[in-house]
XYZ file of C-alpha atoms in Angstrom:
692
model
C -30.530 -10.532 15.966
C -27.649 -11.457 14.187
C -29.468 -10.372 10.868
C -29.775 -7.308 12.582
C -26.318 -7.057 13.868
C -24.738 -7.498 10.101
C -26.635 -4.627 8.976
C -25.604 -2.486 11.500
C -22.308 -3.338 10.053
C -23.216 -2.817 6.948
C -24.609 0.580 7.863
C -21.199 1.797 9.379
C -19.138 0.300 6.631
C -21.394 1.742 4.012
C -19.693 5.480 3.659
C -16.496 3.988 3.665
C -17.160 2.176 1.176
C -18.988 5.460 -0.694
C -15.866 7.248 -0.158
C -13.268 4.627 -1.728
C -15.655 3.991 -4.752
C -16.052 8.051 -5.423
C -11.444 7.970 -5.234
C -11.770 4.850 -7.754
C -13.904 6.885 -9.692
C -12.170 10.262 -9.864
C -8.731 8.920 -10.575
C -10.186 6.621 -12.933
C -6.894 6.456 -15.564
C -5.354 5.394 -12.775
C -7.366 2.653 -10.637
C -8.105 1.389 -14.183
C -4.172 1.043 -14.690
C -5.267 2.450 -18.455
C -2.421 5.256 -17.807
C 0.801 5.733 -15.674
C 1.680 8.480 -13.118
C 3.830 10.803 -14.018
C 6.634 13.392 -13.038
C 8.032 13.760 -9.685
C 6.429 10.325 -8.497
C 8.163 8.357 -11.574
C 11.296 10.420 -11.148
C 12.058 10.219 -7.390
C 9.474 8.366 -5.634
C 8.748 5.257 -7.520
C 12.762 4.535 -7.973
C 13.394 5.039 -3.985
C 10.189 2.305 -3.248
C 11.334 -0.081 -6.282
C 14.928 -0.165 -4.164
C 13.363 -0.496 -1.255
C 11.093 -3.287 -1.570
C 13.839 -5.008 -3.701
C 15.794 -5.085 -1.271
C 13.435 -6.380 1.404
C 12.327 -9.178 -0.553
C 15.783 -10.383 -1.159
C 16.952 -10.348 2.500
C 18.352 -7.491 2.442
C 17.686 -4.338 4.849
C 17.506 -0.923 2.437
C 19.837 1.364 4.458
C 22.138 2.529 1.983
C 20.977 3.253 -1.670
C 23.323 2.429 -3.970
C 22.638 3.330 -6.980
C 21.205 6.764 -6.374
C 23.420 9.384 -7.505
C 27.072 7.764 -6.588
C 25.471 6.358 -3.101
C 22.752 8.107 -0.340
C 21.161 6.468 3.488
C 17.708 5.786 3.367
C 17.879 6.974 7.174
C 16.167 10.036 7.196
C 12.695 11.222 6.971
C 13.628 13.433 3.899
C 11.780 10.756 1.380
C 10.436 7.536 1.922
C 13.125 5.587 4.535
C 13.465 2.963 6.559
C 10.926 4.719 9.158
C 8.316 4.664 6.831
C 6.470 1.993 8.370
C 3.658 2.062 5.353
C 6.313 1.795 2.705
C 8.844 -0.679 4.728
C 5.074 -3.119 4.653
C 4.223 -2.411 1.095
C 7.389 -3.226 -0.318
C 7.810 -6.659 2.062
C 4.311 -7.817 1.097
C 4.336 -6.936 -2.763
C 6.737 -6.727 -5.610
C 7.647 -3.548 -6.923
C 5.701 -2.743 -9.940
C 3.778 0.107 -11.313
C 0.634 -1.349 -10.481
C 1.575 -1.352 -6.443
C 2.265 2.397 -7.329
C -0.828 3.192 -8.616
C -2.684 1.019 -5.141
C -0.742 2.349 -3.583
C -1.721 5.957 -4.982
C -4.858 5.301 -4.662
C -5.162 3.664 -0.909
C -3.622 6.994 0.401
C -6.616 8.855 -1.278
C -9.119 6.633 -0.041
C -7.355 7.018 3.443
C -7.679 10.598 2.901
C -11.636 10.508 3.027
C -12.134 7.582 5.273
C -9.819 9.420 8.323
C -11.636 13.063 7.917
C -15.419 10.900 7.595
C -13.922 9.858 11.242
C -12.696 13.283 12.226
C -15.566 14.974 11.129
C -18.289 12.570 12.935
C -16.677 12.084 16.099
C -15.895 15.546 17.184
C -17.547 17.874 14.597
C -20.969 16.691 13.143
C -23.847 14.463 13.924
C -25.060 13.893 10.317
C -23.388 11.513 9.223
C -23.958 12.479 5.499
C -23.181 15.679 5.818
C -19.667 14.675 6.817
C -19.707 12.120 4.701
C -19.586 14.491 1.878
C -17.400 16.974 3.519
C -14.588 14.289 3.720
C -15.133 13.558 -0.212
C -14.598 17.229 -0.623
C -11.367 17.440 0.973
C -10.148 14.097 -0.610
C -11.232 15.366 -3.954
C -9.748 19.008 -3.484
C -8.229 20.735 -5.831
C -4.636 19.801 -3.458
C -5.554 16.346 -4.126
C -5.580 16.669 -8.236
C -2.824 19.050 -8.014
C -0.193 17.226 -5.677
C -1.046 14.075 -7.236
C 3.140 13.391 -8.261
C 4.096 13.704 -5.130
C 3.331 11.078 -2.875
C 4.518 12.786 0.155
C 1.911 15.541 -0.268
C -1.041 13.004 -0.580
C 0.093 10.878 2.403
C -0.326 14.322 4.456
C -3.621 15.055 3.799
C -4.347 11.253 5.554
C -1.511 11.419 8.603
C -2.438 15.317 9.295
C -6.002 14.741 10.030
C -5.295 11.400 11.648
C -2.576 13.663 14.315
C -5.719 15.947 14.960
C -8.934 13.173 15.464
C -6.368 11.527 17.878
C -5.371 14.905 19.521
C -9.101 15.775 20.060
C -9.791 12.129 21.298
C -7.140 12.730 24.215
C -7.832 16.292 25.333
C -11.994 15.145 25.419
C -10.983 11.946 26.780
C -7.714 11.709 28.168
C -6.699 8.196 28.794
C -3.677 5.825 27.486
C -4.879 4.801 24.361
C -5.575 8.236 22.821
C -2.217 8.564 24.261
C -0.330 5.883 22.208
C -2.639 6.226 19.108
C -1.585 9.984 19.471
C 1.953 9.171 19.444
C 1.873 6.688 16.452
C -0.127 9.276 14.459
C 2.424 11.259 14.703
C 4.769 9.022 14.058
C 3.467 8.477 11.252
C 3.361 11.843 10.056
C 6.908 12.240 11.003
C 8.052 9.423 8.814
C 5.788 9.253 5.650
C 5.043 12.964 4.935
C 7.014 15.452 3.381
C 9.109 17.293 5.854
C 7.695 20.924 5.111
C 3.906 19.340 5.591
C 5.166 17.883 9.035
C 7.086 21.480 10.100
C 4.165 23.601 9.501
C 1.615 20.792 11.343
C 3.822 20.526 14.315
C 3.685 24.325 15.010
C -0.485 24.100 14.265
C -0.639 21.285 16.795
C 1.524 23.504 19.214
C -0.671 26.997 18.416
C -3.831 24.867 19.412
C -2.749 23.318 22.504
C -1.680 26.650 23.203
C -5.105 28.495 22.621
C -6.757 25.329 24.462
C -5.092 25.857 27.574
C -5.350 29.108 27.970
C -8.750 28.738 27.528
C -9.286 26.345 29.640
C -7.253 27.545 32.520
C -9.742 30.549 32.233
C -12.571 28.356 32.015
C -14.826 26.486 35.306
C -13.712 23.716 34.364
C -12.797 21.531 37.232
C -8.985 21.418 38.766
C -9.275 17.448 38.390
C -9.856 17.180 34.754
C -7.511 19.692 34.016
C -4.589 17.294 36.327
C -5.643 14.346 34.416
C -5.466 15.995 30.807
C -2.151 17.068 31.562
C -0.840 14.138 32.603
C -2.361 12.721 29.362
C -1.344 14.434 27.356
C 2.334 14.604 29.085
C 2.320 10.720 28.306
C 1.489 11.377 24.646
C 4.264 13.743 24.519
C 6.441 11.292 26.113
C 5.722 8.640 24.158
C 5.912 10.592 20.430
C 9.068 11.751 21.555
C 10.605 8.314 22.101
C 8.997 7.162 18.830
C 10.591 10.052 16.903
C 13.753 10.020 18.687
C 15.678 7.701 16.268
C 14.209 9.121 12.753
C 15.174 12.774 13.885
C 18.499 12.041 15.081
C 19.253 10.239 11.860
C 17.800 12.775 9.845
C 19.385 15.750 11.532
C 22.734 13.586 10.553
C 22.155 12.895 6.960
C 21.154 16.673 6.278
C 24.153 17.899 7.549
C 25.411 16.055 4.215
C 23.286 17.709 1.608
C 23.961 20.841 -0.567
C 20.241 21.768 0.362
C 20.928 22.125 4.204
C 20.548 25.787 4.817
C 18.341 28.037 4.851
C 17.260 29.650 1.324
C 16.940 33.621 0.693
C 13.867 35.069 1.373
C 14.330 37.293 -1.741
C 15.065 34.613 -4.360
C 13.550 33.594 -7.015
C 13.730 29.550 -5.777
C 12.583 30.441 -2.636
C 9.290 32.171 -3.846
C 8.576 29.462 -6.531
C 5.145 27.933 -6.218
C 3.186 30.279 -5.049
C -0.769 30.450 -5.052
C -1.342 33.409 -7.390
C -4.602 35.450 -6.487
C -6.034 34.740 -10.192
C -6.056 31.076 -8.941
C -8.864 31.526 -6.589
C -11.028 31.349 -9.491
C -10.527 27.623 -9.438
C -12.784 27.441 -6.209
C -16.095 27.544 -9.075
C -14.004 26.519 -12.223
C -11.197 23.763 -11.487
C -9.841 23.347 -14.677
C -9.204 27.147 -14.755
C -6.288 26.166 -13.276
C -4.929 23.790 -15.354
C -3.235 26.103 -17.923
C -3.010 29.651 -15.390
C 0.824 30.400 -15.831
C 2.341 33.343 -14.019
C 6.506 33.703 -13.485
C 8.128 31.401 -10.971
C 4.678 28.992 -10.091
C 2.768 26.392 -11.754
C -0.754 25.201 -11.725
C -0.433 22.266 -9.899
C -0.672 24.785 -6.549
C -2.870 27.193 -7.799
C -6.059 24.798 -7.777
C -7.978 25.384 -4.561
C -11.152 23.859 -5.618
C -12.683 22.146 -2.963
C -16.650 21.407 -4.631
C -19.696 22.845 -4.665
C -20.794 21.815 -0.890
C -18.607 24.223 1.104
C -19.441 27.007 -1.539
C -23.054 26.600 -0.367
C -22.498 26.074 3.188
C -20.580 28.901 3.772
C -23.341 31.708 3.781
C -25.500 29.737 5.839
C -22.376 28.907 8.390
C -21.831 32.717 8.453
C -25.130 33.617 9.704
C -25.555 30.874 12.228
C -22.095 32.273 14.445
C -23.425 35.621 13.948
C -26.500 34.459 15.558
C -25.300 32.028 17.848
C -26.369 32.746 21.310
C -23.386 31.950 23.424
C -20.651 33.115 21.271
C -19.179 31.147 18.458
C -15.144 32.339 19.685
C -14.535 28.265 18.586
C -15.847 28.244 14.883
C -14.303 32.116 13.977
C -11.356 30.714 15.456
C -11.282 27.693 12.318
C -12.135 30.562 9.920
C -9.101 32.760 10.727
C -6.913 29.986 10.864
C -7.939 28.594 7.196
C -7.826 32.506 6.196
C -4.078 32.865 7.634
C -3.235 30.139 5.601
C -4.822 30.958 2.562
C -2.244 34.459 2.780
C 0.227 32.060 3.709
C 0.094 30.248 0.116
C 0.285 33.720 -1.798
C 3.824 33.490 -0.729
C 5.803 36.292 -1.392
C 2.554 38.621 -2.375
C 2.302 39.264 1.020
C 4.556 39.733 4.035
C 3.377 36.625 6.231
C 5.230 34.013 4.411
C 8.639 35.792 5.227
C 7.561 36.621 8.600
C 7.263 32.952 9.585
C 10.996 32.509 8.640
C 11.501 33.169 12.288
C 10.448 29.844 13.501
C 13.128 27.251 13.194
C 13.341 25.306 10.204
C 10.676 27.521 8.114
C 13.701 29.150 6.013
C 14.522 25.854 4.608
C 11.291 25.393 2.821
C 9.761 27.183 -0.506
C 6.396 26.162 -2.194
C 4.438 28.132 -0.210
C 1.621 26.880 -2.209
C 1.355 23.593 -0.858
C 0.091 25.320 2.388
C -3.100 25.506 1.250
C -4.043 22.281 2.534
C -4.367 23.580 5.808
C -6.824 26.216 3.937
C -8.820 23.211 3.440
C -8.791 21.769 6.773
C -9.848 24.976 8.589
C -12.202 25.892 6.194
C -14.323 22.667 6.158
C -13.370 22.487 10.054
C -15.635 25.589 10.167
C -18.166 24.639 8.291
C -18.303 21.430 10.288
C -18.258 23.549 13.412
C -20.883 26.518 12.389
C -23.228 23.185 11.122
C -22.760 20.776 14.206
C -26.176 20.599 14.923
C -27.606 20.724 11.351
C -28.701 17.456 9.816
C -29.322 17.616 5.989
C -32.916 17.464 5.790
C -32.846 20.515 7.514
C -31.917 22.060 3.503
C -34.664 21.024 2.579
C -37.433 22.117 5.045
C -39.760 24.600 3.473
C -39.759 28.426 5.369
C -36.429 27.515 6.759
C -33.639 29.356 6.780
C -31.454 26.535 6.255
C -33.686 26.283 3.086
C -33.205 29.682 2.115
C -29.997 30.432 2.634
C -28.912 27.091 0.337
C -31.219 27.872 -2.315
C -29.525 31.615 -2.319
C -25.848 30.347 -2.413
C -26.326 27.886 -5.011
C -28.394 30.642 -7.530
C -25.500 32.977 -6.891
C -23.140 30.037 -7.877
C -25.528 29.065 -11.081
C -25.394 32.892 -11.897
C -21.848 32.891 -11.770
C -21.323 29.632 -14.167
C -23.818 30.927 -16.424
C -22.132 34.359 -16.724
C -18.848 33.078 -17.561
C -20.042 30.867 -20.144
C -21.772 33.601 -21.706
C -18.535 35.526 -21.546
C -16.317 32.314 -23.146
C -19.137 30.579 -25.018
C -17.368 32.259 -28.380
C -14.152 29.656 -27.605
C -16.287 26.489 -28.158
C -15.618 26.372 -32.336
C -12.576 24.306 -33.178
C -11.858 22.327 -30.138
C -11.755 18.761 -31.207
C -8.535 17.858 -33.100
C -8.980 14.558 -34.088
C -8.421 12.433 -30.733
C -8.812 12.837 -27.378
C -4.910 13.245 -26.773
C -4.415 16.082 -29.332
C -7.446 18.160 -27.883
C -6.515 18.025 -23.974
C -2.451 18.679 -25.611
C -3.201 21.492 -27.678
C -5.803 23.469 -25.666
C -6.322 26.752 -24.544
C -6.989 28.275 -21.302
C -10.180 29.762 -22.264
C -11.492 26.621 -24.041
C -10.855 24.890 -20.512
C -12.575 27.927 -18.178
C -15.559 27.749 -20.863
C -15.913 23.559 -20.243
C -15.501 24.225 -16.142
C -18.000 26.646 -16.481
C -20.425 24.613 -18.432
C -19.546 21.163 -16.166
C -20.735 23.691 -13.076
C -23.790 25.065 -14.740
C -25.056 21.863 -15.420
C -24.149 20.799 -11.278
C -25.431 23.924 -9.822
C -28.790 23.692 -11.503
C -29.471 20.592 -10.701
C -28.663 21.024 -6.840
C -31.276 23.842 -7.347
C -33.556 21.716 -8.538
C -32.475 19.084 -6.228
C -33.323 21.879 -3.037
C -37.082 22.381 -4.115
C -38.251 19.299 -6.004
C -36.042 16.671 -5.436
C -34.157 16.414 -2.499
C -32.449 12.773 -2.669
C -30.762 13.710 -5.971
C -28.889 16.327 -3.697
C -26.616 13.804 -2.734
C -25.796 12.205 -5.379
C -24.910 15.234 -7.635
C -22.956 17.064 -4.962
C -20.381 13.284 -5.271
C -20.742 13.177 -9.154
C -19.559 16.661 -9.362
C -16.983 16.629 -7.362
C -15.785 12.922 -9.392
C -16.331 15.111 -13.069
C -14.032 17.697 -11.773
C -11.000 15.654 -10.601
C -11.222 13.398 -13.229
C -11.182 16.000 -15.869
C -8.478 17.408 -14.255
C -6.500 14.037 -14.058
C -4.840 14.377 -17.508
C -3.874 17.953 -16.672
C -1.697 17.067 -13.274
C -1.661 13.488 -12.782
C -1.530 10.757 -15.696
C 1.248 11.062 -18.662
C -0.358 8.614 -21.571
C 1.817 5.668 -21.558
C 0.731 2.089 -19.754
C 1.992 0.208 -17.671
C 3.123 -2.314 -19.890
C 5.284 0.649 -21.928
C 6.553 1.733 -18.844
C 8.101 -1.847 -17.254
C 9.811 -1.996 -20.859
C 10.661 1.717 -20.595
C 12.500 0.787 -17.312
C 13.510 -2.894 -17.847
C 14.097 -3.453 -14.174
C 16.887 -6.474 -13.189
C 16.731 -9.537 -11.361
C 18.210 -9.254 -8.107
C 22.285 -7.407 -7.567
C 24.042 -8.492 -10.705
C 27.689 -7.242 -10.010
C 27.768 -4.206 -12.154
C 30.708 -4.393 -15.280
C 30.212 -0.895 -16.831
C 32.117 1.645 -15.796
C 30.209 4.261 -13.755
C 31.344 6.847 -16.198
C 29.460 5.199 -19.042
C 26.094 4.404 -17.238
C 23.364 7.039 -18.167
C 21.069 8.563 -15.399
C 18.855 9.133 -18.246
C 16.837 7.248 -20.654
C 14.764 9.716 -23.802
C 12.344 7.041 -25.339
C 11.361 7.200 -28.440
C 8.724 9.818 -28.055
C 11.654 11.958 -26.770
C 10.299 12.135 -23.131
C 13.106 11.799 -20.440
C 12.988 9.026 -17.720
C 15.270 10.067 -15.058
C 17.201 7.886 -12.141
C 16.642 4.739 -14.807
C 19.795 3.473 -13.895
C 18.790 2.481 -10.506
C 16.586 -0.154 -11.928
C 18.838 -1.596 -13.939
C 20.762 -2.057 -10.493
C 23.871 0.431 -11.997
C 26.345 3.184 -10.125
C 26.442 5.888 -12.333
C 28.491 9.493 -12.227
C 25.580 10.839 -14.230
C 23.777 12.875 -11.817
C 19.249 13.094 -12.713
C 16.497 14.525 -10.857
C 18.077 14.372 -7.368
C 16.001 16.375 -5.011
C 17.494 16.404 -1.603
C 19.030 13.416 -2.151
C 22.381 13.998 -2.962
C 25.411 14.683 -0.349
C 27.043 18.217 -1.130
C 30.677 16.785 -1.674
C 29.610 14.313 -4.440
C 27.030 17.053 -5.873
C 30.008 19.538 -6.164
C 32.741 16.985 -7.701
C 30.708 15.674 -10.377
C 29.288 18.968 -11.712
C 32.831 20.167 -11.889
C 34.171 18.668 -15.580
C 37.873 18.189 -14.768
C 36.523 16.434 -11.345
C 34.604 14.098 -12.971
C 36.795 13.301 -16.052
C 39.035 12.058 -14.141
C 35.954 9.337 -13.214
C 36.306 8.368 -16.927
C 37.021 4.494 -17.137
C 37.356 3.957 -13.581
C 35.211 0.748 -12.558
C 33.074 0.748 -9.369
C 36.202 -0.160 -7.373
C 39.854 1.249 -8.992
C 43.291 1.892 -7.824
C 43.439 5.489 -6.927
C 47.208 5.921 -8.470
C 48.618 3.794 -11.708
C 50.217 1.665 -9.422
C 50.173 -1.974 -11.045
C 47.434 -4.699 -9.683
C 43.968 -6.045 -10.601
C 40.824 -5.870 -8.898
C 37.542 -7.948 -9.515
C 34.276 -7.046 -7.702
C 32.982 -10.871 -6.720
C 29.844 -9.753 -5.220
C 27.915 -6.380 -5.293
C 24.486 -5.480 -2.521
C 23.055 -2.269 -1.971
C 25.135 -1.673 0.973
C 28.009 -4.319 0.694
C 31.049 -4.673 -2.101
C 33.955 -7.647 -2.191
C 36.602 -7.905 -4.223
C 39.731 -10.132 -5.241
C 42.622 -7.542 -5.035
C 46.249 -8.092 -5.894
C 48.935 -5.253 -5.693
C 52.372 -5.247 -6.783
C 52.872 -2.670 -3.859
C 50.896 -0.403 -1.301
C 48.131 1.034 -3.011
C 44.845 2.781 -2.468
C 41.552 1.477 -3.299
C 38.039 3.525 -3.564
C 34.908 2.793 -4.452
C 33.019 4.828 -6.029
C 29.792 5.422 -3.346
C 29.904 8.514 -1.383
C 31.418 8.607 2.123
C 28.422 8.876 4.834
C 29.280 7.585 8.313
C 28.648 3.929 8.597
C 31.016 2.680 6.112
C 33.440 0.215 7.185
C 36.225 -2.095 5.653
C 37.496 -5.117 5.923
C 40.674 -6.982 4.360
C 41.209 -10.449 4.999
C 38.448 -10.704 7.270
C 40.582 -7.640 9.596
C 38.593 -4.273 9.997
C 40.673 -1.434 8.487
C 40.526 2.159 8.438
C 38.168 4.172 5.821
C 40.557 7.177 4.644
C 39.429 11.011 3.891
C 41.127 12.729 0.866
C 40.023 14.495 -2.523
C 37.824 12.291 -3.102
C 34.193 12.243 -1.585
C 34.316 8.709 -1.669
C 34.912 5.359 0.222
C 38.639 4.759 0.243
C 41.091 3.011 2.157
C 45.110 1.720 1.975
C 45.899 -1.324 0.805
C 49.421 -3.256 1.419
C 50.786 -5.220 -1.560
C 49.914 -8.666 -2.006
C 46.819 -10.866 -2.426
C 43.353 -10.561 -0.397
C 39.637 -10.291 -0.124
C 38.620 -6.634 0.209
C 35.150 -6.045 1.799
C 33.263 -2.430 1.844
C 30.271 -2.766 3.927
C 28.140 0.430 5.221
C 26.724 -0.978 8.717
C 24.320 1.325 10.746
C 22.808 -1.317 13.163
C 21.508 1.467 14.986
C 19.274 2.423 12.331
C 18.456 -1.434 11.635
C 17.514 -2.041 14.951
C 15.204 1.038 15.781
C 13.154 0.874 12.530
C 12.384 -2.380 13.170
C 11.683 -1.876 17.136
C 9.051 1.132 16.329
C 7.382 -0.877 12.926
C 6.801 -3.598 15.850
C 5.029 -0.717 17.966
C 3.120 0.832 15.394
C 2.002 -2.140 14.055
C 0.622 -3.489 17.354
C -0.875 -0.293 18.152
C -2.744 0.267 14.935
C -3.708 -2.897 14.618
C -5.460 -2.940 18.020
C -7.379 0.394 17.046
C -8.446 -1.054 13.811
C -9.755 -4.467 15.155
C -11.274 -3.105 18.313
C -12.457 0.611 17.429
C -12.104 1.849 14.009
C -15.668 1.281 12.960
C -17.007 0.904 16.144
C -20.453 3.430 16.368
C -18.991 7.214 17.834
C -20.926 9.196 20.351
C -22.512 12.206 19.514
C -19.752 15.344 18.969
C -19.258 17.997 21.446
């Protein structure tokens, strides 16, 4: 009996292992550590993560990011912050380096596949292999490749379906367990995902519940069931509100101090940037076509709508089944309409829908409409899964069956289209090789990329057609390999740079501990240009030095600080000034004896009363102590922390204190970890019931 139980456990774990291996192979340049991630993940997210890890491992609570653009609070959900349980745990357990960053990147990609597989096989499909294949399509989609330089988008691919999984479980089996899981899953979504995706997810969940209960009220469902569902849903929403109250409150406080806190003009180029151009639809079949496609005010990272060959192959079959389904197929068509709605939203200003959405609170604050195609991916896969709920993979190979007929025809059409593109672009094959892989990839043209993409798809569609007719066991392997190869071929354009991990460590030169800064912030560079003429933003964060020079701030900069350092004369007034300095030229000396992220201690000797300035952004939470006594923090024309001291000698301490942030974050992390550990240890790999 013990052997049988072990075999059963192995069979349950196998799909999760396949998903993990597929992610590792698809992102081999990252998983092998041969190359590093690039662009925003290195310029914005990695410095924040590095700082948080350094603080946690040295006993400091990372509430104030002192080296980031003259200081910034990490109490909000705008990027990685103290309410992110995964980030706090990672920073506490592991020393921050490029290897940990890569492992974190791979983990979130894997977990997106794991959660989608769990969701599909529990609530949509009876065939676990089909659920596995569709989960891999989701995990290795063009959205993943295009968004690989923004971890806050990658995390959304995990926590959005996780929240839906818990919600569906709550609606089907109302219980305290699912109420707690929903509250925790939404908290993770709220605190770990780009706020744009969180807001859209929240609206989508609201409309989903509205439609669900409207349908429930119109149905013949017993009243007792309705009341039970509503009772536990209210409990789940109450728990969600409790968990999210603190991060929401402190995020609102932070937003009021930002320069990008107001809605954007819907007709501005900035608001309309990074939309999905219709040309990007070619990447459904030819993913490489999006990598170098150029259109005004957008880029390839948001043009890639690739989702694998399987969804394209299954689409005609799913439409036929729904058109001939007895008892109606409103639920299935609803998923498809939702998918198409989000696809149209992704087109941005090319359709009026995105502007219309600004009527909803918060939507006017966001750009990048092309990012919304992740919801198209989910809706499209849910449509296919709900349409094929009772279909098993072997049904696609039964001779004479409608499943085999439609699958064969759709595969043949895809093969024909790939061959057609190959014939049209075959003349571009000559002169491709430039002597090295790096030079070839760097200088390759869009027409050559389309040619190679077509060549890849001709090979795989041909193999798929052969496997449907002759070699059925080959079908699954070909579909997985196609996903891996196409994702791997996109990584040089979207995911990786040409630096190895050792090179990055040499360039960043992270300082140990928290040394006292000797150089004036005015003289500290915030960016570094290396020998290859590549710029490394926010380099001062690794060296633990405050700088007056702003470099790639994203949303993480206080408005008054931004205005001050952007004005030449005002910024020049800081030239030669130390981190703590005398505002006026009155006599006196200041010597910094300790410099921590949220605390600076200095010895002061003044001939007469003077104003002392700390070059950190003025934000609620800063306090000052002189000789152990609390003194008021003043407001003046400088956007920094400053105080008035009497003549004499003493010790001055500036301290950023937000005990509410620290205590609430610790309590929330304990609750989240407790619920998560209980779920994972008892339920995650237990055989699920058939979907309904």
